[in-house]
Short mmCIF file of C-alpha atoms and ligand atoms in Angstrom, two decimals:
data_model
loop_
_atom_site.label_atom_id
_atom_site.label_comp_id
_atom_site.label_asym_id
_atom_site.label_seq_id
_atom_site.Cartn_x
_atom_site.Cartn_y
_atom_site.Cartn_z
CA MET A 1 -11.45 -13.34 20.31
CA ARG A 2 -9.82 -14.70 17.18
CA ILE A 3 -10.63 -13.36 13.74
CA LEU A 4 -9.60 -14.99 10.47
CA GLY A 5 -8.82 -12.22 7.98
CA ILE A 6 -8.81 -12.72 4.20
CA GLU A 7 -7.39 -10.19 1.72
CA SER A 8 -7.51 -10.52 -2.07
CA SER A 9 -8.15 -7.01 -3.40
CA CYS A 10 -5.21 -6.83 -5.79
CA ASP A 11 -2.29 -9.17 -6.41
CA GLU A 12 -1.68 -10.70 -2.98
CA THR A 13 -3.69 -13.62 -1.64
CA ALA A 14 -3.46 -13.31 2.13
CA ALA A 15 -4.93 -14.86 5.25
CA ALA A 16 -4.17 -14.21 8.92
CA VAL A 17 -5.46 -15.00 12.38
CA VAL A 18 -5.42 -12.10 14.84
CA ASP A 19 -6.39 -12.36 18.50
CA ASP A 20 -8.25 -9.45 20.14
CA GLY A 21 -7.34 -7.11 17.26
CA VAL A 22 -3.69 -6.84 18.34
CA SER A 23 -1.96 -10.17 18.55
CA ILE A 24 -0.97 -11.64 15.17
CA LEU A 25 -1.02 -15.43 15.48
CA SER A 26 -0.29 -15.95 11.78
CA SER A 27 -0.02 -13.87 8.62
CA VAL A 28 0.41 -15.62 5.28
CA VAL A 29 0.87 -13.65 2.06
CA ALA A 30 1.14 -15.33 -1.36
CA SER A 31 2.46 -12.72 -3.76
CA GLN A 32 1.67 -12.88 -7.47
CA LEU A 33 4.60 -10.63 -8.35
CA ALA A 34 6.23 -13.21 -10.61
CA THR A 35 3.00 -13.60 -12.61
CA HIS A 36 2.52 -9.89 -13.28
CA ALA A 37 6.12 -8.62 -13.44
CA ARG A 38 6.59 -9.58 -17.09
CA TYR A 39 3.51 -7.51 -18.06
CA GLY A 40 4.75 -4.40 -16.22
CA GLY A 41 1.67 -4.25 -13.97
CA VAL A 42 -1.20 -6.25 -12.52
CA VAL A 43 -3.31 -8.08 -15.12
CA PRO A 44 -6.79 -8.36 -13.51
CA GLU A 45 -7.81 -11.61 -15.22
CA LEU A 46 -4.58 -13.35 -14.20
CA ALA A 47 -4.90 -11.99 -10.66
CA SER A 48 -8.36 -13.58 -10.19
CA ARG A 49 -7.08 -16.92 -11.45
CA GLU A 50 -4.06 -16.81 -9.13
CA HIS A 51 -6.32 -15.98 -6.17
CA LEU A 52 -8.48 -19.00 -6.99
CA ARG A 53 -5.40 -21.20 -7.02
CA ALA A 54 -4.00 -19.80 -3.76
CA ILE A 55 -6.98 -19.14 -1.52
CA VAL A 56 -7.49 -22.64 -0.08
CA PRO A 57 -3.83 -23.39 0.82
CA VAL A 58 -3.24 -19.84 2.11
CA VAL A 59 -6.22 -19.97 4.48
CA ARG A 60 -5.31 -23.47 5.60
CA LEU A 61 -1.71 -22.41 6.32
CA ALA A 62 -2.85 -19.33 8.27
CA LEU A 63 -5.07 -21.51 10.50
CA ASP A 64 -2.32 -24.13 10.94
CA GLU A 65 0.33 -21.55 11.83
CA ALA A 66 -2.05 -19.97 14.34
CA LYS A 67 -2.77 -23.43 15.77
CA SER A 68 -6.43 -22.55 15.36
CA SER A 69 -9.45 -24.42 14.10
CA TYR A 70 -12.75 -22.99 12.89
CA SER A 71 -14.28 -23.47 16.32
CA ASP A 72 -11.72 -20.99 17.75
CA LEU A 73 -12.90 -18.20 15.44
CA SER A 74 -15.28 -15.44 16.54
CA ALA A 75 -15.53 -13.98 13.03
CA ILE A 76 -14.29 -14.23 9.46
CA ALA A 77 -13.29 -10.89 7.96
CA ALA A 78 -12.74 -10.29 4.26
CA THR A 79 -11.87 -7.27 2.15
CA ILE A 80 -15.06 -6.12 0.44
CA GLY A 81 -13.53 -3.19 -1.55
CA PRO A 82 -11.99 -1.15 -3.05
CA GLY A 83 -9.90 -3.18 -5.49
CA LEU A 84 -10.14 -5.32 -8.59
CA VAL A 85 -13.63 -6.73 -8.59
CA GLY A 86 -12.67 -10.22 -9.83
CA SER A 87 -9.95 -10.45 -7.17
CA LEU A 88 -12.20 -9.17 -4.39
CA LEU A 89 -14.88 -11.69 -5.36
CA VAL A 90 -12.57 -14.66 -4.78
CA GLY A 91 -11.73 -13.74 -1.16
CA LEU A 92 -15.19 -12.47 -0.29
CA THR A 93 -17.04 -15.45 -1.76
CA PHE A 94 -14.66 -17.83 -0.02
CA ALA A 95 -15.24 -16.01 3.29
CA LYS A 96 -19.02 -16.09 2.79
CA SER A 97 -18.93 -19.83 2.10
CA LEU A 98 -16.83 -20.54 5.21
CA SER A 99 -19.06 -18.30 7.27
CA PHE A 100 -22.20 -20.07 6.04
CA ALA A 101 -20.81 -23.59 6.35
CA ARG A 102 -19.30 -23.10 9.81
CA GLY A 103 -21.85 -20.67 11.25
CA ILE A 104 -19.20 -18.02 11.97
CA PRO A 105 -20.21 -14.33 11.56
CA LEU A 106 -18.90 -12.48 8.49
CA ILE A 107 -17.37 -9.00 8.60
CA GLY A 108 -16.65 -7.10 5.36
CA VAL A 109 -13.73 -4.69 5.70
CA ASN A 110 -12.75 -1.70 3.59
CA HIS A 111 -9.19 -2.25 2.34
CA ILE A 112 -8.18 1.33 3.18
CA GLU A 113 -9.43 0.92 6.74
CA GLY A 114 -7.25 -2.20 6.87
CA HIS A 115 -4.18 -0.14 5.94
CA ILE A 116 -4.97 2.33 8.75
CA HIS A 117 -5.19 -0.52 11.27
CA ALA A 118 -1.89 -1.97 10.05
CA ALA A 119 -0.10 1.08 11.46
CA ILE A 120 -1.85 1.10 14.82
CA LEU A 121 -2.36 -2.60 15.44
CA ASP A 122 -0.58 -2.53 18.77
CA ALA A 123 0.12 1.20 19.11
CA PRO A 124 -1.62 3.40 21.68
CA VAL A 125 -2.89 5.98 19.17
CA GLU A 126 -4.60 9.11 20.43
CA PHE A 127 -7.38 10.70 18.44
CA PRO A 128 -8.08 12.73 16.42
CA ALA A 129 -5.39 11.44 14.10
CA VAL A 130 -4.58 12.05 10.45
CA ALA A 131 -4.05 8.96 8.30
CA LEU A 132 -2.06 9.24 5.08
CA ILE A 133 -2.74 6.13 2.99
CA VAL A 134 -0.25 5.80 0.16
CA SER A 135 -0.29 2.73 -2.05
CA GLY A 136 -0.45 1.65 -5.66
CA GLY A 137 -4.15 2.48 -5.81
CA HIS A 138 -4.64 5.18 -3.18
CA THR A 139 -3.31 8.46 -1.92
CA HIS A 140 -5.75 9.69 0.70
CA LEU A 141 -5.70 11.83 3.81
CA PHE A 142 -8.32 11.02 6.44
CA GLU A 143 -9.22 12.42 9.81
CA VAL A 144 -9.59 9.46 12.17
CA ASN A 145 -11.82 9.98 15.19
CA PRO A 146 -12.54 7.86 18.27
CA GLY A 147 -14.52 4.72 17.44
CA PHE A 148 -12.82 4.67 14.02
CA SER A 149 -15.02 7.13 12.20
CA TYR A 150 -13.41 8.80 9.24
CA ARG A 151 -13.57 12.08 7.31
CA LEU A 152 -11.83 12.46 3.96
CA ILE A 153 -9.52 15.49 3.99
CA GLY A 154 -7.70 15.12 0.67
CA LYS A 155 -6.97 12.67 -2.11
CA THR A 156 -5.11 12.37 -5.36
CA ARG A 157 -6.81 13.85 -8.39
CA ASP A 158 -4.88 11.61 -10.79
CA ASP A 159 -2.18 9.01 -10.10
CA ALA A 160 -1.63 7.44 -6.69
CA ALA A 161 1.86 7.90 -5.22
CA GLY A 162 2.71 4.21 -5.69
CA GLU A 163 1.45 4.37 -9.26
CA ALA A 164 3.86 7.27 -9.91
CA PHE A 165 6.74 5.18 -8.50
CA ASP A 166 5.67 2.25 -10.68
CA LYS A 167 5.32 4.34 -13.87
CA VAL A 168 8.71 6.00 -13.39
CA GLY A 169 10.27 2.60 -12.66
CA LYS A 170 8.76 1.11 -15.80
CA LEU A 171 9.73 4.10 -17.95
CA LEU A 172 13.38 3.69 -16.97
CA GLY A 173 13.45 -0.10 -17.36
CA PHE A 174 13.41 -1.02 -13.66
CA GLY A 175 10.44 -3.38 -14.05
CA TYR A 176 7.41 -3.68 -11.79
CA PRO A 177 6.86 -2.62 -9.06
CA GLY A 178 9.09 0.45 -9.30
CA GLY A 179 8.73 1.65 -5.69
CA PRO A 180 11.09 -0.79 -3.97
CA VAL A 181 13.85 -0.38 -6.61
CA ILE A 182 13.68 3.43 -6.58
CA ASP A 183 13.84 3.28 -2.76
CA GLN A 184 16.89 1.00 -3.04
CA LEU A 185 18.76 3.27 -5.49
CA ALA A 186 17.69 6.78 -4.35
CA PRO A 187 20.40 6.95 -1.63
CA TYR A 188 23.02 6.75 -4.44
CA GLY A 189 21.69 9.86 -6.20
CA ASN A 190 21.62 13.57 -5.45
CA PRO A 191 18.03 14.48 -4.49
CA SER A 192 18.64 18.15 -5.37
CA ALA A 193 20.10 17.45 -8.84
CA VAL A 194 16.83 17.76 -10.78
CA LYS A 195 14.42 20.49 -9.68
CA PHE A 196 10.88 19.18 -10.07
CA THR A 197 8.15 21.65 -9.24
CA LEU A 198 5.71 20.86 -6.47
CA ALA A 199 2.05 20.61 -7.50
CA LYS A 200 -0.11 23.66 -6.75
CA MET A 201 -3.69 22.60 -6.12
CA LYS A 202 -6.68 24.82 -6.86
CA GLY A 203 -9.74 24.20 -4.69
CA ASN A 204 -8.86 21.75 -1.91
CA THR A 205 -5.17 22.46 -1.33
CA LEU A 206 -4.87 19.17 0.57
CA ASP A 207 -5.51 17.15 -2.59
CA PHE A 208 -2.55 15.55 -4.35
CA SER A 209 -1.45 15.32 -7.98
CA PHE A 210 1.39 13.20 -9.32
CA SER A 211 0.73 13.18 -13.07
CA GLY A 212 2.71 16.42 -13.63
CA LEU A 213 5.73 14.95 -11.85
CA LYS A 214 5.47 11.74 -13.87
CA THR A 215 5.34 13.80 -17.09
CA ALA A 216 8.35 15.84 -15.94
CA VAL A 217 10.35 12.61 -15.50
CA LEU A 218 9.19 11.49 -18.96
CA ARG A 219 10.39 14.83 -20.47
CA TRP A 220 13.71 14.46 -18.65
CA THR A 221 14.22 11.01 -20.17
CA GLN A 222 13.11 12.15 -23.65
CA ALA A 223 15.74 14.91 -23.57
CA ARG A 224 18.49 12.26 -23.24
CA ASP A 225 19.38 9.09 -25.02
CA LEU A 226 18.83 6.45 -22.37
CA THR A 227 18.21 3.59 -24.81
CA ALA A 228 21.39 1.66 -23.99
CA GLU A 229 21.15 1.89 -20.19
CA THR A 230 17.39 1.15 -20.17
CA GLN A 231 18.04 -1.91 -22.35
CA ALA A 232 20.84 -3.03 -20.02
CA ARG A 233 18.45 -2.85 -17.06
CA LYS A 234 15.80 -4.84 -18.92
CA GLU A 235 18.40 -7.49 -19.70
CA LEU A 236 19.54 -7.58 -16.08
CA LEU A 237 15.94 -8.06 -14.98
CA ALA A 238 15.43 -10.82 -17.50
CA ALA A 239 18.49 -12.62 -16.10
CA HIS A 240 17.68 -12.10 -12.37
CA PRO A 241 14.13 -11.40 -11.23
CA GLN A 242 15.44 -9.45 -8.19
CA PRO A 243 18.79 -7.81 -8.88
CA SER A 244 20.91 -6.68 -5.94
CA THR A 245 21.67 -3.01 -5.34
CA ASP A 246 25.19 -3.46 -6.76
CA GLU A 247 23.83 -5.11 -9.90
CA TRP A 248 21.38 -2.25 -10.43
CA LEU A 249 24.11 0.32 -9.85
CA THR A 250 26.32 -1.16 -12.58
CA VAL A 251 23.61 -0.39 -15.16
CA THR A 252 22.47 2.92 -13.67
CA PRO A 253 24.72 5.92 -14.37
CA GLN A 254 24.92 8.83 -11.92
CA THR A 255 22.50 11.07 -13.88
CA THR A 256 19.79 8.41 -13.67
CA ARG A 257 20.48 7.80 -9.97
CA ASP A 258 20.07 11.56 -9.53
CA VAL A 259 16.71 11.66 -11.29
CA LEU A 260 15.46 8.76 -9.16
CA ALA A 261 16.59 10.49 -5.95
CA SER A 262 15.07 13.82 -7.07
CA PHE A 263 11.79 12.15 -8.03
CA GLN A 264 11.54 10.30 -4.71
CA ARG A 265 12.37 13.43 -2.74
CA THR A 266 9.61 15.36 -4.56
CA VAL A 267 7.01 12.66 -3.85
CA ILE A 268 8.02 12.61 -0.18
CA GLU A 269 7.78 16.41 0.04
CA GLU A 270 4.33 16.38 -1.58
CA LEU A 271 3.11 13.74 0.85
CA LEU A 272 4.56 15.06 4.08
CA ARG A 273 3.84 18.74 3.64
CA ARG A 274 0.14 18.07 3.03
CA ALA A 275 -0.06 15.52 5.83
CA ALA A 276 1.52 18.05 8.23
CA VAL A 277 -0.89 20.84 7.19
CA ALA A 278 -3.84 18.44 7.54
CA ALA A 279 -2.66 17.36 10.99
CA GLU A 280 -2.24 20.96 12.09
CA SER A 281 -5.69 21.92 10.77
CA ILE A 282 -7.44 19.38 13.00
CA ALA A 283 -5.03 19.63 15.95
CA ALA A 284 -4.15 15.97 15.39
CA ARG A 285 -2.59 13.98 18.21
CA ALA A 286 -1.04 11.44 15.84
CA LEU A 287 -0.12 10.94 12.19
CA ILE A 288 -0.56 7.48 10.67
CA ILE A 289 1.26 6.67 7.41
CA SER A 290 0.39 3.36 5.79
CA GLY A 291 0.06 1.50 2.47
CA GLY A 292 2.80 0.07 0.25
CA VAL A 293 4.61 3.40 -0.20
CA ALA A 294 4.93 3.60 3.60
CA CYS A 295 7.72 1.00 3.17
CA ASN A 296 9.81 3.74 1.58
CA SER A 297 12.86 4.34 3.73
CA GLY A 298 13.29 7.92 2.49
CA LEU A 299 9.70 8.68 3.55
CA ARG A 300 10.25 7.14 6.98
CA THR A 301 13.47 9.09 7.55
CA ALA A 302 11.98 12.37 6.30
CA ALA A 303 8.92 11.94 8.57
CA ARG A 304 11.21 11.32 11.56
CA ASN A 305 13.40 14.31 10.71
CA LEU A 306 10.44 16.68 10.67
CA HIS A 307 10.23 16.37 14.48
CA LEU A 308 6.49 16.88 14.41
CA PRO A 309 4.83 17.70 17.73
CA TYR A 310 2.83 14.42 17.68
CA PRO A 311 3.89 10.81 17.13
CA VAL A 312 4.07 9.38 13.60
CA TYR A 313 3.05 5.73 13.24
CA PHE A 314 4.22 3.52 10.38
CA PRO A 315 3.32 -0.17 10.09
CA SER A 316 6.12 -2.67 10.54
CA PRO A 317 7.53 -3.37 7.02
CA GLY A 318 5.64 -6.69 6.66
CA LEU A 319 2.35 -4.96 7.40
CA SER A 320 2.88 -1.98 5.06
CA THR A 321 2.02 -3.78 1.85
CA ASP A 322 -1.18 -5.77 1.41
CA ASN A 323 -1.77 -8.41 4.08
CA ALA A 324 -4.69 -9.98 5.93
CA ALA A 325 -3.62 -9.23 9.51
CA MET A 326 -4.67 -5.63 8.91
CA ILE A 327 -8.09 -6.82 7.71
CA ALA A 328 -8.60 -8.97 10.82
CA ALA A 329 -7.42 -6.08 13.04
CA ALA A 330 -9.83 -3.62 11.38
CA ALA A 331 -12.67 -6.10 11.90
CA PHE A 332 -12.13 -6.33 15.67
CA PRO A 333 -13.90 -3.05 16.65
CA LYS A 334 -16.78 -4.11 14.36
CA LEU A 335 -16.98 -7.50 16.08
CA LYS A 336 -17.16 -5.77 19.46
CA ARG A 337 -19.98 -3.56 18.17
CA GLY A 338 -21.77 -6.55 16.60
CA GLU A 339 -21.51 -5.02 13.11
CA PHE A 340 -21.75 -8.03 10.83
CA THR A 341 -22.08 -8.26 7.06
CA SER A 342 -24.90 -10.06 5.28
CA PHE A 343 -24.36 -12.67 2.58
CA ASN A 344 -26.01 -10.26 0.12
CA ALA A 345 -23.18 -7.73 0.47
CA ALA A 346 -21.44 -7.27 -2.88
CA ALA A 347 -17.76 -6.68 -3.55
CA SER A 348 -17.31 -3.04 -4.53
CA ALA A 349 -14.41 -1.97 -6.76
CA ASN A 350 -14.82 1.72 -5.84
CA LEU A 351 -15.82 1.44 -2.20
CA THR A 352 -15.05 4.65 -0.29
CA LEU A 353 -14.20 4.97 3.39
CA ALA A 354 -15.67 8.43 3.92
O1 KG4 B 401 -0.48 -1.40 -0.44
P1 KG4 B 401 0.06 -2.11 -1.63
O2 KG4 B 401 0.79 -3.40 -1.41
O3 KG4 B 401 -1.05 -2.40 -2.68
C1 KG4 B 401 -2.09 -1.49 -2.99
O4 KG4 B 401 -3.09 -1.45 -2.22
O5 KG4 B 401 -1.87 -0.76 -3.98
O6 KG4 B 401 1.03 -1.05 -2.38
C2 KG4 B 401 1.78 -1.37 -3.52
C3 KG4 B 401 2.50 -0.10 -3.97
C4 KG4 B 401 3.21 -0.24 -5.32
O7 KG4 B 401 2.89 0.87 -6.10
C5 KG4 B 401 4.69 -0.23 -4.94
O8 KG4 B 401 5.53 0.32 -5.92
C6 KG4 B 401 4.67 0.63 -3.70
O9 KG4 B 401 3.49 0.26 -3.02
N1 KG4 B 401 5.85 0.37 -2.86
C7 KG4 B 401 6.80 1.28 -2.62
C8 KG4 B 401 7.78 0.63 -1.82
N2 KG4 B 401 7.37 -0.66 -1.59
C9 KG4 B 401 6.17 -0.81 -2.24
N3 KG4 B 401 6.93 2.56 -3.00
C10 KG4 B 401 8.02 3.23 -2.59
N4 KG4 B 401 9.00 2.67 -1.84
C11 KG4 B 401 8.91 1.39 -1.41
N5 KG4 B 401 9.88 0.86 -0.66
ZN1 ZN B 402 -3.29 -1.91 -0.28
#
C-alpha cells in the first residue's frame, strides 16, 4: 500500500512515496536554507512563498523516482501541524486538492509523530518506548504505547534544544543553522573547559530548559572581546556558504572551540539524563531519539556509551531532519485503521501530540 507523504511545516518542501509504511521508494527534500541563511533564521513569509514555488516539482519528482502514478496510491498524507501556519497551509491544501481531484483518501499527520516514525521506520521497536524529539521547534519526551498512542512526559519550558544550538551559533558568527557547525567543531574543543550548570527543574523534573545555558554562553562571550574572530567567521560565511571544518578552524581559536564543545556536552547531558530517567520510570523497552538534533554525532556517541539496558533508535541521518518519508510512514497505521482526515481539517500551528 503506497502512501504519498507531503511535508511543509517549516523550511523544507518534501514529498516521498513509502510502501507499507517501511519501504521508502522515494524521498525528495527541497531545502530553503539558502533563502533564510542570510536572515539568521526562518522568515515565515519567505518560507510560504518558497513552498509554493517548490511543491509541484517536488511532488512530481517523488512520484517519478518511485515509478508511481496516482492510481498506485492508497492515501495522500500531509503534515497538518505543528509548524508555521502559512507553510503548513501550502502542503496541506495541495494534498487536499490532489485527494479531491484523484479520489484518494487524505491523512493529516502530526509533524512530531512523523519524527517518531522516522526512527522506527524499519526497526522492530518494542513498547512501551520513550521518544525524545529534539529539533529546532521541539524538545519533548513521550511515552509511546502499542498502536502508537502517546503520553507527554516532559517538554521544554523555553527554548528547544535545536533553537539553543542555533542561537549560540548565531551569537558566535557561525550563521544559521548553528547545530551542524557546532557538531562539526565540538570534537576540536575540550568539553570540560567551561563548566555550565545543569538546569534544575521545579515541578515536573522531566521538563527541559535551555534558556539559562544560552544566557551563560552569552555572558561568556560578553566577558571576552570576540569581535575580530566573530567578524572573521562572518566574512568566511559570506565568501563560502558552507565552509569546511578546516576553514572554520582557522577562524576559531581554542577558547571558542572549548566553549562550543562544553555547550554541546551540556545539552547532550540535559537530554540524555532526562530521557534515561523517563525510560526507567515507565520500564521502557526502547528509547527513540529523533528530530534535527538527533543528527548530532556527540549525542549519538554519548547515547551509545551509556550502555542502556534497552535499544536506542536514531533515524538514519537523512531521516533525522524534516522529510516526507516520515510523514508517509506515520500515516500507514492510520490507513490500516481507516482513520482519514476530512477536507474541513485546518492546519494547526500549535497542534499537540498528547
Ligand atoms: O527537525 P528539523 O529539521 O526541523 C524542525 O522541526 O525544527 O530540525 C532542525 C534543527 C535546527 O535547530 C538545527 O540546528 C538542528 O536541528 N540540527 C542539529 C544538527 N543538525 C541539525 N543540531 C545539532 N547537531 C546537528 N548535527
Ligand atoms: Zn521537524
